[in-house]
XYZ file of C-alpha atoms in Angstrom:
728
model
C 68.338 52.340 -32.607
C 67.453 51.960 -36.248
C 66.371 48.307 -36.424
C 62.989 49.338 -37.800
C 64.405 51.778 -40.358
C 66.602 49.048 -41.748
C 63.624 46.723 -42.154
C 61.556 49.266 -44.080
C 64.487 49.984 -46.442
C 65.067 46.296 -46.937
C 61.376 45.741 -47.735
C 61.469 48.696 -50.130
C 64.350 47.071 -52.028
C 62.629 43.685 -51.892
C 59.458 45.206 -53.381
C 61.455 46.797 -56.193
C 63.353 43.610 -56.936
C 60.213 41.469 -56.876
C 58.326 43.857 -59.153
C 61.241 43.964 -61.624
C 61.543 40.168 -61.727
C 57.817 39.468 -61.584
C 57.836 36.418 -63.879
C 60.747 34.678 -62.134
C 59.265 35.350 -58.683
C 55.873 33.945 -59.680
C 57.482 30.891 -61.290
C 59.658 30.470 -58.204
C 56.626 30.523 -55.922
C 54.909 27.960 -58.093
C 58.061 25.787 -58.148
C 58.256 25.796 -54.327
C 54.592 24.783 -54.149
C 55.153 21.888 -56.582
C 58.325 20.751 -54.779
C 56.505 20.684 -51.431
C 53.581 18.835 -53.013
C 55.844 16.131 -54.461
C 57.644 15.704 -51.140
C 54.394 15.644 -49.134
C 52.780 13.100 -51.449
C 55.810 10.820 -51.389
C 55.985 10.887 -47.569
C 52.246 10.955 -46.934
C 50.685 12.429 -43.779
C 51.522 10.801 -40.433
C 49.371 12.651 -37.919
C 49.374 11.497 -34.345
C 46.197 12.216 -32.402
C 47.625 11.222 -29.057
C 46.463 14.008 -26.796
C 48.218 12.784 -23.681
C 50.091 15.061 -21.340
C 53.300 13.936 -19.633
C 53.025 13.529 -15.874
C 49.303 12.763 -15.577
C 48.183 10.622 -12.633
C 46.151 8.500 -14.996
C 49.102 8.078 -17.394
C 51.217 6.058 -14.966
C 48.254 3.736 -14.447
C 47.920 3.322 -18.232
C 51.601 2.361 -18.518
C 51.124 -0.272 -15.815
C 47.927 -1.479 -17.504
C 49.721 -1.923 -20.829
C 52.623 -3.741 -19.167
C 50.409 -6.151 -17.246
C 47.525 -6.787 -19.630
C 49.226 -6.276 -22.996
C 47.572 -8.964 -25.031
C 48.156 -9.196 -28.782
C 47.974 -5.547 -29.870
C 44.804 -4.826 -31.877
C 45.944 -2.127 -34.230
C 43.291 -2.752 -36.860
C 40.559 -0.172 -37.259
C 37.264 -1.010 -35.578
C 33.692 -0.286 -36.510
C 30.793 -0.925 -34.192
C 27.360 -1.809 -35.564
C 24.778 -0.980 -32.895
C 21.413 -2.632 -33.412
C 17.967 -2.634 -31.871
C 15.425 -5.369 -32.569
C 12.086 -4.452 -34.219
C 9.343 -3.363 -31.833
C 7.941 -6.169 -29.705
C 10.804 -8.567 -30.488
C 13.909 -9.542 -28.576
C 17.322 -10.399 -29.935
C 17.050 -13.959 -28.632
C 14.021 -14.857 -30.798
C 14.701 -17.213 -33.716
C 13.917 -14.663 -36.434
C 16.311 -12.158 -34.815
C 19.025 -14.804 -34.569
C 18.602 -15.495 -38.293
C 18.906 -11.784 -39.173
C 22.084 -11.523 -37.102
C 23.602 -14.626 -38.743
C 22.837 -13.230 -42.177
C 24.248 -9.792 -41.247
C 27.433 -11.360 -39.965
C 27.880 -13.288 -43.201
C 27.323 -10.124 -45.250
C 29.948 -8.237 -43.227
C 32.520 -11.003 -43.724
C 32.137 -10.660 -47.516
C 34.426 -7.604 -47.336
C 37.962 -9.008 -47.783
C 39.365 -6.234 -45.558
C 37.448 -7.499 -42.503
C 39.581 -9.509 -40.098
C 36.942 -10.590 -37.568
C 33.393 -9.921 -36.396
C 32.437 -10.307 -32.737
C 28.687 -10.741 -32.388
C 26.464 -9.988 -29.369
C 27.177 -13.400 -27.823
C 30.959 -13.162 -28.245
C 31.191 -9.697 -26.725
C 28.265 -10.239 -24.299
C 26.658 -7.011 -25.385
C 22.968 -7.906 -24.958
C 21.346 -5.303 -22.744
C 19.077 -6.224 -19.830
C 15.813 -6.547 -21.796
C 17.603 -8.106 -24.796
C 16.509 -5.446 -27.287
C 19.857 -3.744 -27.951
C 23.290 -5.189 -28.742
C 26.277 -4.492 -30.974
C 28.717 -6.249 -33.276
C 32.368 -5.233 -33.360
C 34.056 -5.431 -36.747
C 37.866 -5.383 -36.781
C 39.733 -4.603 -40.008
C 43.116 -5.921 -41.108
C 44.376 -2.344 -41.488
C 44.595 0.671 -39.124
C 41.531 2.914 -38.785
C 42.985 5.706 -40.919
C 43.496 3.354 -43.876
C 40.033 1.767 -43.958
C 38.880 2.373 -47.537
C 35.792 4.195 -48.730
C 34.663 0.883 -50.287
C 34.764 -0.858 -46.887
C 32.761 1.964 -45.337
C 30.204 1.784 -48.135
C 29.982 -1.990 -47.681
C 29.187 -1.738 -43.964
C 26.732 1.138 -44.635
C 24.859 -1.100 -47.104
C 24.714 -3.886 -44.479
C 23.160 -1.463 -41.976
C 20.694 -0.273 -44.647
C 19.601 -3.885 -45.233
C 18.858 -4.312 -41.537
C 16.794 -1.104 -41.557
C 14.663 -2.560 -44.363
C 13.560 -5.317 -42.021
C 12.462 -2.807 -39.327
C 15.645 -3.005 -37.287
C 17.448 0.068 -36.084
C 21.099 -0.185 -37.126
C 23.702 2.546 -36.589
C 27.457 2.702 -37.142
C 30.266 4.214 -35.117
C 33.928 3.629 -34.287
C 37.327 4.734 -35.540
C 37.113 2.602 -38.674
C 33.907 4.321 -39.756
C 33.895 7.958 -38.591
C 36.497 9.817 -40.622
C 37.741 13.286 -39.876
C 37.090 15.689 -42.739
C 39.464 18.623 -42.699
C 38.385 20.643 -45.696
C 34.857 20.456 -46.960
C 32.601 22.495 -49.233
C 31.690 24.874 -46.403
C 35.189 26.408 -46.230
C 34.759 27.450 -49.866
C 31.716 29.531 -48.887
C 33.943 31.529 -46.538
C 36.417 32.209 -49.335
C 33.633 33.338 -51.680
C 32.331 35.837 -49.116
C 35.913 37.064 -48.667
C 36.153 37.566 -52.448
C 33.004 39.706 -52.414
C 34.288 41.828 -49.523
C 37.601 42.364 -51.341
C 35.968 43.219 -54.667
C 33.809 45.852 -52.996
C 36.760 47.247 -51.011
C 38.880 47.650 -54.141
C 35.863 48.165 -56.448
C 37.588 45.736 -58.820
C 37.110 42.008 -59.344
C 40.695 41.602 -60.527
C 42.113 43.075 -57.324
C 39.538 41.117 -55.340
C 40.897 37.839 -56.608
C 44.550 38.786 -56.130
C 44.832 38.533 -52.313
C 42.957 35.223 -52.386
C 45.219 33.762 -55.075
C 48.421 34.691 -53.222
C 46.973 33.547 -49.878
C 46.086 30.163 -51.384
C 49.649 29.677 -52.702
C 51.109 30.533 -49.287
C 48.569 28.329 -47.543
C 49.266 25.439 -49.920
C 52.984 25.554 -49.155
C 52.226 25.903 -45.438
C 49.811 22.965 -45.195
C 52.076 20.726 -47.293
C 54.903 21.736 -44.952
C 52.813 20.726 -41.928
C 52.072 17.401 -43.644
C 55.785 16.796 -44.240
C 56.481 17.825 -40.638
C 53.982 15.281 -39.330
C 56.484 12.611 -40.356
C 59.099 14.071 -38.014
C 57.037 15.440 -35.122
C 53.856 14.320 -33.366
C 51.287 16.660 -34.888
C 47.528 16.129 -34.249
C 45.295 16.139 -37.341
C 43.165 19.028 -35.994
C 46.215 21.257 -36.406
C 45.710 21.053 -40.186
C 42.278 22.646 -39.842
C 43.567 25.276 -37.443
C 46.528 26.096 -39.699
C 44.264 26.214 -42.773
C 41.865 28.604 -41.067
C 44.616 30.923 -39.902
C 46.832 30.768 -42.972
C 43.897 31.601 -45.208
C 42.543 34.439 -43.065
C 45.846 36.225 -42.397
C 47.124 35.527 -45.924
C 44.161 37.349 -47.452
C 44.391 40.154 -44.883
C 48.102 40.800 -45.362
C 47.747 40.945 -49.142
C 44.772 43.280 -48.668
C 46.886 45.712 -46.619
C 49.654 45.834 -49.212
C 47.314 46.154 -52.213
C 45.315 48.898 -50.531
C 48.487 50.904 -49.748
C 49.591 50.357 -53.374
C 46.325 51.965 -54.535
C 46.896 54.939 -52.194
C 50.395 55.519 -53.608
C 49.096 55.352 -57.197
C 46.495 57.941 -56.265
C 49.275 60.142 -54.873
C 50.858 60.149 -58.330
C 53.685 57.634 -57.958
C 54.549 55.262 -60.800
C 53.307 51.681 -60.613
C 56.691 50.167 -59.706
C 57.495 52.887 -57.186
C 54.040 52.444 -55.600
C 54.681 48.724 -55.215
C 58.016 49.351 -53.490
C 56.523 51.977 -51.173
C 53.549 49.726 -50.333
C 55.987 46.946 -49.481
C 58.044 49.273 -47.275
C 55.092 50.808 -45.416
C 52.197 48.325 -45.311
C 54.768 45.506 -45.634
C 56.485 46.633 -42.416
C 53.152 46.494 -40.601
C 52.455 43.060 -42.084
C 55.789 41.709 -40.857
C 55.132 43.128 -37.408
C 51.563 41.802 -37.406
C 52.730 38.333 -38.445
C 55.379 38.306 -35.714
C 52.676 39.083 -33.130
C 50.473 36.206 -34.305
C 53.508 33.899 -34.387
C 54.449 34.908 -30.829
C 50.895 34.150 -29.672
C 50.928 30.722 -31.339
C 54.455 29.768 -30.335
C 53.471 30.911 -26.847
C 51.275 27.809 -26.638
C 54.519 25.949 -25.899
C 54.597 27.664 -22.473
C 51.714 25.487 -21.344
C 53.979 22.464 -21.780
C 51.411 20.199 -23.393
C 52.957 18.486 -26.441
C 49.903 18.373 -28.715
C 49.130 22.058 -28.093
C 52.715 23.026 -28.838
C 52.487 21.097 -32.124
C 49.206 22.838 -33.041
C 50.711 26.224 -32.232
C 53.823 25.595 -34.292
C 51.801 24.305 -37.265
C 49.677 27.479 -37.168
C 52.742 29.706 -36.729
C 54.423 28.071 -39.727
C 51.414 28.808 -41.946
C 51.267 32.426 -40.725
C 54.988 32.824 -41.463
C 54.395 31.596 -45.009
C 51.394 33.919 -45.407
C 53.670 36.801 -44.419
C 56.460 35.764 -46.806
C 54.062 35.358 -49.746
C 52.632 38.825 -49.011
C 55.965 40.640 -49.135
C 57.578 38.588 -51.941
C 54.782 37.290 -54.168
C 52.200 40.092 -53.898
C 54.566 42.773 -55.327
C 55.357 40.455 -58.262
C 51.679 39.790 -58.988
C 50.859 43.501 -58.660
C 53.620 44.249 -61.142
C 52.264 41.615 -63.545
C 48.710 43.021 -63.482
C 49.954 46.569 -62.893
C 49.065 48.003 -66.292
C 45.431 46.948 -65.795
C 45.147 48.744 -62.479
C 45.080 52.501 -62.067
C 44.294 54.460 -58.928
C 40.762 55.158 -60.061
C 40.179 51.985 -62.036
C 37.017 50.298 -60.979
C 34.369 47.990 -62.241
C 31.175 49.685 -63.375
C 29.207 47.240 -61.188
C 31.186 48.236 -58.137
C 31.247 51.977 -58.763
C 29.223 53.467 -55.872
C 32.429 53.905 -53.909
C 32.999 57.580 -54.585
C 30.203 58.584 -52.203
C 31.553 56.174 -49.652
C 34.777 58.055 -49.017
C 32.998 61.076 -47.691
C 30.562 58.878 -45.834
C 33.221 56.472 -44.630
C 34.397 58.736 -41.922
C 30.909 59.195 -40.567
C 31.900 56.526 -38.080
C 34.964 58.559 -37.108
C 32.907 61.704 -36.482
C 30.223 59.747 -34.647
C 32.813 58.196 -32.314
C 34.745 61.414 -31.627
C 31.536 63.378 -30.933
C 30.047 61.001 -28.354
C 33.025 59.205 -26.816
C 31.522 58.630 -23.342
C 28.291 57.146 -24.664
C 30.230 54.737 -26.878
C 32.693 53.627 -24.200
C 29.924 52.997 -21.673
C 27.527 51.253 -24.078
C 30.351 49.180 -25.601
C 31.543 48.014 -22.200
C 28.023 47.178 -21.011
C 27.331 45.216 -24.204
C 30.518 43.138 -23.987
C 30.175 42.804 -20.213
C 26.710 41.291 -20.504
C 27.841 38.882 -23.245
C 30.768 37.877 -21.012
C 28.590 36.883 -18.032
C 28.209 33.135 -18.787
C 32.042 32.864 -18.827
C 31.871 32.532 -15.035
C 30.659 28.932 -15.296
C 32.933 27.758 -18.101
C 33.401 23.983 -18.043
C 36.052 22.286 -20.162
C 35.889 18.754 -21.559
C 36.529 16.691 -24.644
C 34.373 16.404 -27.720
C 32.521 13.218 -28.717
C 29.724 12.008 -30.994
C 27.072 13.105 -28.488
C 27.302 16.690 -29.758
C 26.847 15.860 -33.447
C 23.639 16.232 -35.431
C 21.092 13.395 -35.143
C 21.278 13.143 -38.938
C 24.640 11.411 -38.425
C 24.586 7.663 -37.862
C 27.366 7.915 -35.256
C 25.209 10.276 -33.168
C 22.280 7.853 -33.394
C 24.617 4.998 -32.436
C 25.703 7.068 -29.426
C 22.076 7.583 -28.391
C 21.215 3.885 -28.898
C 24.134 2.841 -26.697
C 22.958 5.308 -24.025
C 19.448 3.867 -24.293
C 20.705 0.311 -24.011
C 23.348 0.609 -21.313
C 22.851 4.018 -19.708
C 24.692 7.323 -20.187
C 27.664 5.993 -18.254
C 28.479 3.553 -21.061
C 30.296 6.436 -22.756
C 32.362 7.280 -19.683
C 33.808 3.948 -18.515
C 36.482 4.044 -15.824
C 39.240 1.512 -15.322
C 40.472 0.908 -11.800
C 43.751 -0.938 -11.342
C 44.263 -2.660 -8.025
C 47.925 -3.117 -7.112
C 49.049 -5.386 -4.254
C 51.051 -3.453 -1.665
C 51.288 -6.203 0.925
C 51.561 -9.933 1.328
C 48.347 -11.835 1.990
C 45.609 -13.117 -0.281
C 45.511 -10.488 -3.024
C 42.095 -11.216 -4.539
C 40.393 -11.312 -1.121
C 41.900 -7.925 -0.322
C 40.722 -6.595 -3.677
C 37.135 -7.700 -3.182
C 36.959 -6.227 0.316
C 38.400 -3.002 -1.119
C 35.731 -3.073 -3.824
C 32.977 -3.324 -1.208
C 34.135 0.030 0.134
C 34.224 1.525 -3.345
C 30.660 0.455 -4.038
C 29.429 2.723 -1.249
C 30.442 5.785 -3.321
C 27.300 7.310 -4.842
C 26.953 7.471 -8.634
C 28.754 4.221 -9.381
C 26.566 2.375 -11.882
C 27.985 -1.114 -12.312
C 31.266 -2.632 -11.195
C 32.540 -5.664 -13.075
C 34.324 -8.427 -11.092
C 38.092 -7.940 -10.794
C 40.239 -9.691 -13.431
C 43.623 -10.726 -12.004
C 46.698 -10.096 -14.164
C 49.319 -12.791 -14.898
C 51.707 -11.471 -12.207
C 49.094 -11.942 -9.486
C 49.974 -8.477 -8.155
C 47.608 -6.415 -10.324
C 43.902 -6.696 -11.005
C 41.680 -4.832 -13.472
C 38.227 -3.566 -12.543
C 35.828 -1.920 -15.008
C 33.439 0.641 -13.580
C 30.508 2.135 -15.469
C 29.379 5.392 -13.797
C 25.700 6.248 -13.568
C 26.324 9.505 -15.459
C 27.693 10.414 -18.882
C 31.083 11.864 -19.840
C 29.930 15.512 -19.781
C 28.328 15.307 -16.361
C 30.070 17.026 -13.453
C 29.005 14.041 -11.304
C 31.394 11.849 -13.328
C 34.290 14.168 -12.468
C 33.289 14.025 -8.801
C 33.224 10.228 -8.981
C 36.832 10.052 -10.250
C 37.892 12.400 -7.448
C 35.941 10.379 -4.868
C 37.687 7.137 -5.898
C 41.086 8.870 -5.735
C 40.252 10.314 -2.301
C 39.103 6.946 -0.993
C 42.219 5.150 -2.274
C 44.613 5.925 0.658
C 41.960 4.750 3.124
C 41.469 1.463 1.238
C 45.241 1.031 0.986
C 45.553 1.310 4.781
C 42.771 -1.179 5.548
C 43.119 -3.691 2.718
C 46.735 -3.248 1.540
C 45.639 -2.685 -2.055
C 46.328 0.489 -4.009
C 43.503 1.609 -6.315
C 44.447 3.699 -9.367
C 41.808 5.263 -11.652
C 42.415 5.532 -15.381
C 40.761 4.927 -18.748
C 40.022 7.501 -21.437
C 37.366 9.250 -19.314
C 39.744 9.811 -16.402
C 42.528 10.930 -18.739
C 40.239 13.436 -20.500
C 39.004 14.850 -17.214
C 42.570 15.313 -16.055
C 43.697 16.919 -19.325
C 40.763 19.349 -19.084
C 41.740 20.190 -15.511
C 45.362 20.822 -16.516
C 44.289 23.061 -19.377
C 41.973 25.001 -17.049
C 44.868 25.572 -14.682
C 47.210 26.642 -17.482
C 44.809 29.248 -18.901
C 45.408 32.101 -16.377
C 49.184 31.647 -16.565
C 49.112 31.746 -20.367
C 46.849 34.828 -20.370
C 49.233 36.691 -18.068
C 52.222 35.959 -20.290
C 50.349 37.002 -23.445
C 48.942 40.189 -21.900
C 52.382 41.173 -20.547
C 53.914 40.586 -23.959
C 51.235 42.594 -25.717
C 51.833 45.492 -23.363
C 55.600 45.566 -23.980
C 55.246 45.199 -27.745
C 52.759 48.035 -28.056
C 54.761 50.285 -25.749
C 57.741 49.952 -28.093
C 55.655 50.440 -31.223
C 53.608 53.423 -30.069
C 56.093 55.091 -27.675
C 53.281 55.581 -25.211
C 52.174 54.286 -21.812
C 48.418 54.697 -22.036
C 47.855 53.324 -25.552
C 49.121 49.819 -24.635
C 47.136 49.829 -21.368
C 43.956 50.641 -23.294
C 44.756 48.068 -26.023
C 45.341 45.303 -23.465
C 42.188 46.117 -21.489
C 40.228 46.083 -24.748
C 41.723 42.689 -25.562
C 40.703 41.291 -22.161
C 37.195 42.638 -22.696
C 36.783 41.050 -26.127
C 38.221 37.738 -24.830
C 35.761 37.634 -21.940
C 32.871 38.357 -24.321
C 34.069 35.642 -26.717
C 34.251 33.001 -23.979
C 30.953 34.177 -22.524
C 29.254 33.677 -25.880
C 30.943 30.307 -26.441
C 29.680 29.079 -23.046
C 26.211 30.500 -23.757
C 25.870 28.645 -27.070
C 27.955 25.467 -26.821
C 27.758 24.634 -23.117
C 24.348 26.028 -22.147
C 22.823 25.156 -25.521
C 21.104 28.473 -26.325
C 20.780 29.327 -30.047
C 22.738 26.119 -30.708
C 20.636 25.074 -33.672
C 21.333 28.371 -35.489
C 25.071 27.696 -35.409
C 24.807 23.953 -35.897
C 25.543 22.738 -32.357
C 23.167 19.952 -31.510
C 23.922 18.781 -27.996
C 24.973 20.645 -24.897
C 28.400 19.630 -23.756
C 31.455 21.139 -22.178
C 33.620 23.583 -24.123
C 36.449 21.821 -25.950
C 39.314 21.703 -23.433
C 42.047 23.244 -25.577
C 39.765 25.838 -27.228
C 40.263 28.727 -24.750
C 44.055 28.580 -24.846
C 44.162 28.438 -28.637
C 41.655 31.280 -28.943
C 43.716 33.450 -26.581
C 46.878 32.794 -28.604
C 45.258 33.576 -31.955
C 43.022 36.481 -30.940
C 45.979 38.148 -29.257
C 47.854 38.259 -32.547
C 44.902 39.409 -34.604
C 43.735 42.032 -32.088
C 47.228 43.519 -31.981
C 47.239 43.622 -35.824
C 44.095 45.728 -35.923
C 45.310 47.906 -33.070
C 48.562 48.604 -34.930
C 46.864 49.358 -38.256
C 44.439 51.821 -36.689
C 46.584 53.512 -34.093
C 49.807 53.756 -36.134
C 47.896 55.941 -38.569
C 46.702 58.103 -35.660
C 50.260 58.422 -34.353
C 51.574 59.464 -37.765
C 48.947 62.220 -37.914
C 49.550 63.333 -34.321
C 53.272 63.742 -35.001
C 52.478 65.976 -37.978
C 49.694 68.103 -36.476
C 49.819 67.647 -32.701
C 46.012 67.644 -32.733
C 44.832 64.564 -30.828
C 41.211 64.587 -32.019
C 42.251 65.186 -35.623
C 44.631 62.230 -35.269
C 41.810 59.914 -34.228
C 39.725 61.064 -37.184
C 42.602 60.538 -39.608
C 43.262 57.053 -38.265
C 39.621 56.125 -38.658
C 39.419 57.689 -42.100
C 42.517 56.036 -43.511
C 42.552 52.682 -41.796
C 38.955 52.224 -40.655
C 37.831 50.908 -44.026
C 40.749 48.517 -44.358
C 40.289 47.179 -40.820
C 36.563 46.725 -41.485
C 37.324 44.781 -44.663
C 40.023 42.742 -42.891
C 37.671 41.912 -40.028
C 34.884 40.878 -42.406
C 37.313 38.650 -44.322
C 38.507 36.936 -41.139
C 34.919 36.421 -40.004
C 33.862 34.963 -43.364
C 36.811 32.546 -43.451
C 36.160 31.410 -39.856
C 32.428 31.087 -40.565
C 33.287 28.742 -43.418
C 35.016 26.505 -40.878
C 32.143 26.904 -38.419
C 29.932 25.196 -41.023
C 32.255 22.151 -41.054
C 30.947 18.834 -39.736
C 33.656 17.985 -37.244
C 32.655 19.341 -33.794
C 36.244 20.341 -32.962
C 36.775 22.410 -36.125
C 33.245 23.770 -35.809
C 33.800 25.098 -32.304
C 37.192 26.608 -33.235
C 35.655 28.404 -36.233
C 32.747 29.603 -34.094
C 34.896 30.988 -31.272
C 37.281 32.755 -33.649
C 34.523 34.255 -35.818
C 32.829 35.815 -32.793
C 36.160 36.743 -31.221
C 36.994 38.848 -34.295
C 33.476 40.261 -34.426
C 33.755 41.550 -30.841
C 37.387 42.595 -31.083
C 37.546 44.263 -34.491
C 34.100 45.808 -34.617
C 33.232 46.660 -31.028
C 36.627 47.144 -29.378
C 38.937 48.411 -32.146
C 36.489 50.421 -34.266
C 34.322 51.872 -31.472
C 35.777 51.657 -27.974
C 39.447 52.285 -28.880
C 38.930 55.524 -30.866
C 36.435 56.747 -28.257
C 38.931 56.190 -25.448
C 41.691 57.825 -27.539
C 39.448 60.867 -27.964
C 38.879 61.048 -24.204
C 42.592 60.716 -23.444
C 43.549 63.502 -25.839
C 47.242 64.362 -25.823
C 48.047 62.308 -22.734
C 47.560 59.210 -24.900
C 50.967 59.900 -26.436
C 52.838 60.595 -23.215
C 56.055 58.648 -22.641
C 58.631 59.557 -19.943
C 61.938 60.773 -21.425
C 64.083 58.105 -19.681
C 61.832 55.347 -21.034
C 61.974 56.827 -24.524
C 65.762 56.497 -24.456
C 65.698 52.829 -23.390
C 63.071 51.547 -25.814
C 64.229 50.419 -29.266
C 62.761 52.431 -32.136
C 60.674 50.278 -34.451
C 59.572 52.070 -37.571
C 56.663 49.818 -38.408
C 54.975 52.236 -40.790
C 58.108 52.662 -42.878
C 58.151 56.439 -42.206
C 61.905 56.616 -42.808
C 61.493 55.450 -46.411
C 58.779 58.024 -47.090
C 60.992 60.827 -45.674
C 63.913 59.793 -47.894
C 61.682 59.655 -50.968
C 60.349 63.146 -50.263
C 63.926 64.399 -49.799
C 65.149 62.899 -53.074
C 62.084 64.219 -54.880
C 62.824 67.715 -53.601
């Protein structure tokens, strides 16, 4: 089976071709970027943030609700102005009435505003008449509300604050999702520093970032174009940006660093480029395929918005891989004359000492393998402990910083109407029998009211058909409280009983119920997804390393770093420890789709690092047959590159962790720590220590299995052998 050999030869030729036609390749890459940009701008983004899941209990109730109570569809964006009267005053006093009249008039001055519903129209005065809200509806959808309109309403709120009122803003027309902000740039700058030190050259430090940005640009524009054809949630842009940037820089780093090694071995610049593309390029292609498998694997869970996020990420990783093997050789060829094996910047010179020192880690690990394995496992095990009480949910304004007006609006609404205001439930009553429907409904409601934790129940509103009624329930607890989940279950459990006695079927729905159900479904899907991913990882690594024990150890290491990652996420985000350091301000459940996405992504990245480290060990073992020497060689050759790659990933993810949006923030946070645990504790300490302990048995593979497995040459060994032959 020579599938792998063919790929390395093909990449070798591709590297040669790209280096020979450097100008055309670079122009071509730029042309593709421009073409995508023109197409994306002409179509515009059309993201769909509908996170529903087919087949939910609450979904069928929503369909019925829309059919029965579909009034004129309000598709204009809405902003809510929450206000609290000055101390010692109520909203019904004459001076307060005057302020509200004036405010209303000011809001209507914006030509984009369609209507304003004041406290008396929407009956929003709270019990002691100190808190109420105005709802402003725009003539255009929430996503199109202009910056000018938002500034206008902000100025109105400011004016109210001058007269000692508290005024805060929230709602889809006001709170905009920012995908890329200044913080992501910080991550890229740190990555640049890491690269410059690794290559001891600023020119080479900028190169991987430049190529990664081109690949990422094409990828993100592609996702934008795709949003017009598929339902893609807007968070997938942030996820794809994070991934595309991190792997794009890493893949270029691997190729450039191999290029430097070949130059040092005395090959010409063009030949070095071709060899780097054949050897490191093969690993990059394999690595990218692993990440793509992990992301495309999200489709297994059968939840449309997750599938879309996975595919968007996979697309950007594919482009990062293509730019690395096509564009990087061209750019290297273009700057080639300026780069020699030893070229370095005088500021970044102290690298010579490092090479001798660099393998200190290797010697340290191979000398005390037991200590390292035991300490490493205890460390990660302790960090993983909180994982046992993981609780999934959806994100809202309650976890944002109190410096944000929408968080203060959230708190004001809780103060005025109780925590449960943010977790309203809708109960639909459907007639199942003849008889007086509304009488049956009210006797059914009496039974419901005995359930603990129900805050207020509004009177039933009959629908036009006379067969359906709508009941609003405000729980006594907020959306992140487990009591709210229990309440939804209690109503569902009570429903059959009520149906029997009163001939009315009660169905629970509303955004709270839907979110709780989505979280439950995602919780249930997690173990299944993990099993598939772990099984896949095992098979892949068995083929690559022709060994039984290496994949077992790699997979166990992966499970360990995953558990530690989730443990730390629960510790910080859900339990609220150290939250302020990382910018998490409220305690809330872990974002419901976070674990599955983290498993998919970390799987790909962990396998990358495993392959880069262990493939070097295998190469050495085949030459010398000395297992300990092989571990040392792997650490010496690839340890530095893996360290740099891990640091780059962490800095890019940290940039996203500093973002404002809680969803992007928590994704960046989980991935940054996932890589920290996986690359630095598992791959650079535990893995080599275990390999040392296993000795030669690490490379054992039964003969019959060896014959069945396809031979993937992911280090491009075949090309190197042929070159040595032709040189001789």
